[in-house]
């Protein structure tokens, strides 16, 4: 395989397709070095819409709504003002999600952009109420993107302590039965949601040997992990409530986590997360998922085994595990084994055609294609295998969108094909687009070609 072919495999398999900037950059080095150089802090633009702002705005909205409910009568202006406030909160969150995606259109750190998408889905949050809708895009920026160049433990600790995750999985409602609050408020009790999903989805994976008792013990260890309430003069962020924490030692996976002082309750949960992050089952689970996302729906045991080995040897360093993956022979197969998800298809199309403000916008399109922003409907996230996105209806949706999108493209199809696929463009596809009846049809056919649909 020559260097040019490897370069285009790198840009398509580990990024969102080739751009002129990427081609110039990769030509000055080699594909593997080009990818590794991206595994540094992901430089995303700062946003004014943070988790603190989101919580504060939603709490203010809820207060006004409750006042109107309790009022003897409310004017139409007051109701309209409340409706407008809700629309503004949703709009701010949507704009942040779109902004993060549009950053992928032009970033030179395409591997980091792909890793951000991977981990955002790994720690999936679905917008099931106004507060989670507002918070969902902030966890991507504050807890995931901020830790892409560090260890998985760093990311895990940040994600689990983020208000979006705590509220999505109801941990703020989890009260230790023997805590000060638990003894006072009968009926308030343990919520196992967060503990269960951490073990099953975020770390060890299913069938990893943990028991229901481990789930209960872990849930007790993270009681008191909550979120500040601005309307009660608490900072809007992570809040450890000693009075809600279940006192005593905990035993998880056979290890005792002591609590000698009240503040040990916080460290108890943090220490369990540390050990879960470095557990061999977590190394296996995460290595498999990364390899499945980037390389093949059924990655080879040798590839996963090498990534797991590096994971454990490097204390879960994300850059080192990813480096092990991109230096493995399996990463450079000429056969494109992954079918692009709707998100990958839309982003790579926008990059290839240099169309950065398509209509309808990416938020609307991804909703229609079944991979909407923070809308998987389950903590398990969206499926990451070809069969989930290749149904007859899904393919019809792609065809319809590609045709509409192609009408907006100004670049000639020959330039797009050469830039986006280079040596990966097959003679058959080149002939097909050359015979197209119009520029729009030619671009549509290019975007729907096997070379473009797969990576």
XYZ file of C-alpha atoms in Angstrom:
455
model
C 0.000 0.000 0.000
C 1.429 3.407 -0.966
C 1.563 6.476 1.285
C -1.269 8.299 -0.513
C -3.674 5.400 -0.030
C -2.739 5.137 3.646
C -3.274 8.883 4.005
C -6.821 8.671 2.648
C -7.589 5.649 4.822
C -6.415 7.650 7.848
C -8.511 10.693 6.957
C -11.664 8.667 6.303
C -11.439 5.847 8.841
C -10.252 7.940 11.782
C -11.646 11.303 10.793
C -14.552 12.730 8.814
C -13.005 12.576 5.376
C -10.237 14.425 3.584
C -10.037 18.179 3.181
C -7.413 20.254 1.405
C -5.949 21.290 4.761
C -5.716 17.675 5.934
C -4.081 16.548 2.686
C -1.418 19.240 2.994
C -0.754 18.420 6.649
C -0.542 14.667 6.192
C 1.757 15.009 3.163
C 4.420 16.581 5.395
C 4.618 13.540 7.669
C 3.120 10.045 7.583
C -0.487 8.974 8.308
C 0.248 7.386 11.705
C 2.263 10.377 12.942
C -0.439 12.731 11.650
C -3.041 10.900 13.719
C -0.892 10.658 16.853
C -0.113 14.393 16.730
C -3.824 15.082 17.199
C -3.963 13.271 20.560
C -3.423 16.454 22.545
C -6.024 18.637 24.310
C -8.973 19.226 22.012
C -9.150 22.950 21.367
C -12.851 23.759 21.232
C -14.185 27.319 21.449
C -15.446 28.387 24.860
C -19.181 28.716 25.319
C -21.171 31.064 27.538
C -23.828 28.381 27.965
C -22.358 26.205 30.724
C -23.914 23.663 33.083
C -24.038 26.350 35.748
C -25.932 28.692 33.434
C -28.242 25.867 32.321
C -29.170 24.902 35.892
C -29.662 28.516 36.951
C -31.913 29.281 33.970
C -34.049 26.159 34.395
C -34.429 26.688 38.153
C -35.540 30.283 37.502
C -38.029 29.017 34.918
C -39.390 26.414 37.358
C -39.850 29.017 40.078
C -41.877 31.249 37.773
C -43.926 28.289 36.563
C -44.713 27.249 40.141
C -45.714 30.783 41.031
C -48.124 30.864 38.106
C -49.577 27.500 39.127
C -50.264 28.792 42.619
C -51.583 32.162 41.471
C -55.330 32.665 41.415
C -55.055 33.895 37.854
C -52.282 34.445 35.359
C -52.400 36.875 32.475
C -51.791 35.775 28.902
C -48.659 37.937 28.897
C -47.273 36.042 31.894
C -47.977 32.679 30.252
C -46.450 33.869 26.977
C -43.371 35.096 28.830
C -42.954 31.691 30.488
C -43.325 29.896 27.153
C -40.756 32.201 25.601
C -38.328 31.522 28.464
C -38.604 27.788 27.863
C -37.977 28.240 24.140
C -34.868 30.293 24.896
C -33.422 27.595 27.180
C -34.030 24.871 24.575
C -32.576 27.123 21.872
C -29.395 27.769 23.893
C -28.853 24.029 24.387
C -29.574 23.250 20.746
C -27.210 25.965 19.565
C -24.415 24.544 21.737
C -24.959 21.034 20.362
C -24.961 22.327 16.783
C -21.887 24.465 17.462
C -19.981 21.428 18.733
C -20.907 19.489 15.598
C -20.061 22.334 13.237
C -16.637 22.522 14.854
C -16.089 19.027 13.407
C -16.616 20.461 9.916
C -13.365 22.400 9.978
C -11.219 21.160 12.865
C -7.728 19.845 12.158
C -8.113 17.484 15.164
C -10.541 15.168 13.422
C -9.450 12.151 15.462
C -10.288 14.015 18.659
C -13.635 15.035 17.155
C -14.380 11.382 16.480
C -13.299 10.391 19.989
C -15.572 13.069 21.431
C -18.509 11.550 19.540
C -17.529 8.066 20.703
C -17.310 8.950 24.395
C -20.401 11.141 24.259
C -22.303 8.060 23.091
C -20.478 5.813 25.584
C -21.746 8.078 28.371
C -25.105 8.537 26.683
C -27.624 11.012 28.048
C -31.093 11.464 26.550
C -33.041 14.692 26.787
C -36.123 13.545 28.708
C -37.044 16.828 30.419
C -36.168 20.515 30.228
C -33.278 20.331 32.697
C -31.584 17.377 30.968
C -32.198 19.002 27.570
C -30.338 22.075 28.794
C -27.513 20.140 30.464
C -26.824 17.409 27.891
C -24.544 19.381 25.532
C -22.583 20.836 28.456
C -21.327 17.449 29.688
C -19.724 16.919 26.271
C -17.707 20.119 26.637
C -16.986 20.123 30.358
C -16.380 16.465 31.223
C -15.629 14.603 27.988
C -13.794 16.960 25.613
C -11.776 18.328 28.523
C -10.387 14.846 29.306
C -9.779 13.319 25.863
C -6.007 13.612 26.198
C -5.916 12.260 29.766
C -6.850 8.909 31.307
C -10.181 7.135 31.248
C -10.303 7.495 35.033
C -10.041 11.289 34.710
C -12.936 11.284 32.268
C -14.997 8.830 34.335
C -14.643 10.871 37.519
C -15.588 14.074 35.661
C -18.562 12.537 33.875
C -20.082 10.836 36.923
C -19.775 14.007 39.022
C -21.285 16.176 36.278
C -24.804 17.490 37.002
C -26.117 16.119 33.695
C -25.263 12.514 34.593
C -26.312 12.784 38.237
C -29.702 14.221 37.285
C -30.287 12.015 34.237
C -29.879 8.854 36.325
C -31.635 10.322 39.378
C -28.741 10.120 41.809
C -29.791 13.371 43.467
C -32.833 11.390 44.659
C -30.741 8.589 46.139
C -30.820 8.776 49.944
C -29.007 6.423 52.276
C -31.656 4.685 54.430
C -29.506 5.205 57.552
C -28.333 8.710 56.658
C -29.560 11.711 58.625
C -32.059 12.571 55.889
C -33.044 8.915 55.378
C -33.910 8.432 59.054
C -35.941 11.622 59.062
C -37.788 11.132 55.781
C -39.381 7.735 55.593
C -40.105 6.686 52.015
C -36.948 8.294 50.686
C -34.449 5.630 49.739
C -31.729 4.253 47.578
C -31.720 4.754 43.795
C -29.569 2.193 41.971
C -29.774 3.702 38.456
C -26.399 5.427 38.304
C -24.463 2.653 40.041
C -25.954 0.013 37.748
C -25.201 1.916 34.535
C -21.633 2.694 35.627
C -20.951 -1.013 36.136
C -22.897 -2.328 33.148
C -22.249 0.356 30.512
C -19.501 2.762 31.528
C -16.872 0.435 33.010
C -16.964 -3.363 33.434
C -19.633 -4.229 30.879
C -22.340 -6.881 31.094
C -21.475 -10.365 32.360
C -18.320 -9.042 34.020
C -18.873 -10.894 37.269
C -20.460 -8.225 39.442
C -23.555 -9.054 41.469
C -26.725 -7.289 42.544
C -25.093 -6.822 45.933
C -22.213 -4.974 44.250
C -24.744 -2.667 42.601
C -26.443 -1.960 45.943
C -23.160 -1.383 47.766
C -21.912 0.942 45.033
C -25.226 2.822 45.043
C -24.837 3.343 48.791
C -21.274 4.603 48.274
C -22.457 7.397 45.950
C -25.458 8.490 47.982
C -25.065 12.190 48.665
C -23.614 12.849 45.193
C -25.993 15.564 44.136
C -26.375 18.962 42.475
C -26.426 22.431 44.009
C -29.682 24.385 44.112
C -29.254 28.039 43.091
C -32.672 28.980 44.500
C -31.319 27.914 47.911
C -28.087 29.871 47.477
C -26.026 26.808 46.546
C -23.563 26.930 43.632
C -25.038 25.262 40.530
C -22.735 22.260 40.178
C -21.660 19.074 41.919
C -22.740 19.019 45.562
C -21.818 16.342 48.088
C -24.549 16.110 50.733
C -23.102 14.451 53.828
C -26.556 14.234 55.374
C -27.802 12.010 52.504
C -24.804 9.629 52.437
C -25.265 6.096 53.724
C -22.734 5.737 56.571
C -20.410 2.783 56.959
C -17.944 0.691 55.012
C -18.845 -0.624 51.570
C -17.754 -3.844 49.856
C -17.667 -3.771 46.041
C -16.202 -6.627 43.993
C -14.774 -8.088 47.177
C -12.835 -4.994 48.222
C -13.618 -3.018 51.401
C -13.922 0.762 51.103
C -13.803 2.259 54.572
C -15.567 5.319 55.908
C -13.850 6.673 58.995
C -15.085 10.267 58.849
C -18.114 11.957 57.305
C -16.026 13.310 54.429
C -14.757 9.789 53.695
C -18.162 9.232 52.134
C -17.175 11.294 49.104
C -13.791 9.601 48.769
C -15.486 6.219 49.082
C -17.321 6.691 45.794
C -14.288 8.265 44.109
C -12.060 5.343 45.158
C -14.512 2.821 43.739
C -14.532 4.709 40.429
C -10.724 4.671 40.408
C -10.649 0.909 40.840
C -13.395 0.354 38.272
C -11.496 2.445 35.730
C -8.430 0.226 36.110
C -10.246 -3.113 36.249
C -9.234 -5.611 33.524
C -12.885 -5.971 32.510
C -13.097 -2.232 31.911
C -9.908 -2.363 29.839
C -11.455 -5.155 27.756
C -14.864 -3.477 27.453
C -13.528 -0.083 26.413
C -10.888 -1.495 24.049
C -13.516 -3.602 22.298
C -15.902 -0.674 21.923
C -13.190 1.629 20.546
C -12.034 -1.009 18.054
C -15.625 -1.698 17.015
C -16.285 2.007 16.521
C -13.228 2.728 14.402
C -12.164 -0.530 12.725
C -14.853 -3.205 12.322
C -18.192 -4.346 13.718
C -16.397 -7.508 14.858
C -12.819 -6.421 15.686
C -10.164 -9.107 15.931
C -9.241 -10.488 19.369
C -5.589 -9.645 18.624
C -6.360 -5.960 18.118
C -8.555 -5.753 21.225
C -6.013 -7.727 23.249
C -3.187 -5.350 22.333
C -5.308 -2.304 23.210
C -6.258 -3.889 26.535
C -2.590 -4.597 27.301
C -1.651 -0.969 26.643
C -4.658 0.258 28.636
C -3.549 -1.613 31.761
C 0.150 -0.765 31.294
C -0.558 2.963 30.827
C -3.083 3.355 33.651
C -5.886 3.821 31.159
C -4.254 6.555 29.071
C -6.711 7.353 26.276
C -4.017 8.637 23.854
C -1.867 5.545 24.383
C -4.773 3.126 23.868
C -5.810 4.961 20.693
C -2.169 4.952 19.532
C -2.076 1.176 20.010
C -5.159 0.903 17.820
C -3.906 3.093 14.965
C -0.502 1.377 14.859
C -2.018 -2.114 14.640
C -2.075 -3.790 11.178
C -5.875 -4.199 11.399
C -6.269 -0.429 11.286
C -4.961 -0.229 7.724
C -7.041 -2.782 5.902
C -7.955 -1.707 2.343
C -11.443 -3.045 2.968
C -13.784 -0.453 4.498
C -15.576 -2.465 7.168
C -17.603 0.277 8.853
C -20.857 1.721 7.478
C -21.137 5.383 8.403
C -23.690 6.363 10.994
C -26.026 9.239 10.029
C -23.858 11.623 12.036
C -20.665 10.496 10.292
C -22.382 10.710 6.904
C -23.679 14.251 7.442
C -20.413 15.624 8.851
C -18.241 13.991 6.180
C -20.573 15.278 3.445
C -20.381 18.837 4.762
C -16.571 18.639 4.985
C -16.189 17.132 1.528
C -18.460 19.671 -0.156
C -17.347 22.622 1.985
C -20.978 23.334 2.813
C -21.026 24.340 6.452
C -24.554 25.723 6.804
C -26.766 23.142 5.104
C -30.534 23.418 5.119
C -32.231 21.942 7.004
C -29.661 22.238 9.781
C -27.800 19.253 11.230
C -30.045 19.145 14.303
C -33.180 18.621 12.218
C -31.547 16.192 9.783
C -30.130 13.932 12.479
C -33.495 13.856 14.245
C -35.092 12.676 11.007
C -32.371 10.069 10.427
C -32.766 8.588 13.901
C -29.533 9.780 15.500
C -30.673 13.040 17.042
C -28.572 14.987 19.499
C -28.797 13.377 22.957
C -31.892 11.427 21.970
C -30.901 7.734 22.025
C -33.622 7.096 24.599
C -31.371 4.850 26.684
C -28.153 5.092 28.723
C -26.777 2.453 26.339
C -26.600 5.096 23.588
C -26.950 4.609 19.853
C -25.967 1.332 18.175
C -22.492 1.297 16.651
C -22.838 -1.457 14.056
C -23.817 -1.392 10.390
C -27.118 -3.254 10.711
C -28.539 -0.486 12.916
C -28.235 2.118 10.143
C -28.730 0.189 6.908
C -32.442 -0.630 6.891
C -34.481 0.134 3.772
C -36.057 3.206 5.399
C -32.694 4.479 6.652
C -31.242 4.194 3.158
C -34.242 6.008 1.660
C -33.684 8.819 4.148
C -30.042 9.095 3.068
C -30.959 9.171 -0.614
C -33.568 11.877 -0.069
C -31.232 14.001 2.053
C -28.275 13.586 -0.325
C -30.347 14.827 -3.237
C -31.532 17.890 -1.357
C -28.045 18.563 0.020
C -26.420 18.243 -3.420
C -28.635 21.061 -4.735
C -26.902 23.431 -2.309
C -23.305 22.492 -3.251
C -21.304 24.937 -5.379
C -18.089 22.940 -5.939
C -17.728 20.800 -9.086
C -18.162 17.093 -8.463
C -14.754 16.247 -9.949
C -13.051 18.443 -7.368
C -15.101 16.964 -4.500
C -14.376 13.382 -5.567
C -10.656 13.944 -5.988
C -10.361 15.786 -2.676
C -12.592 13.538 -0.569
C -11.625 10.081 -1.805
C -8.409 10.418 -3.798
C -7.088 6.925 -4.661
C -10.056 5.310 -2.840
C -12.413 6.429 -5.642
C -13.239 3.346 -7.737
C -13.329 3.355 -11.514
C -16.989 2.288 -11.377
C -18.012 5.245 -9.217
C -15.946 7.646 -11.340
C -17.748 6.379 -14.436
C -21.156 6.607 -12.749
C -20.768 10.239 -11.749
C -19.304 11.124 -15.156
C -22.484 9.825 -16.820
C -24.804 11.746 -14.466
C -27.376 13.984 -16.115
C -26.570 16.971 -13.891
C -24.101 18.294 -11.342
C -26.669 17.740 -8.577
C -27.210 14.127 -9.603
C -23.465 13.531 -9.850
C -22.831 14.831 -6.313
C -25.750 12.780 -4.998
C -24.332 9.634 -6.585
C -20.872 10.365 -5.183
C -22.201 10.801 -1.636
C -24.189 7.570 -1.947
C -21.285 5.573 -3.425
C -19.889 2.589 -1.483
C -16.540 4.393 -1.059
C -18.221 7.377 0.601
C -20.789 5.432 2.631
C -18.187 3.179 4.205
C -14.913 3.963 5.963
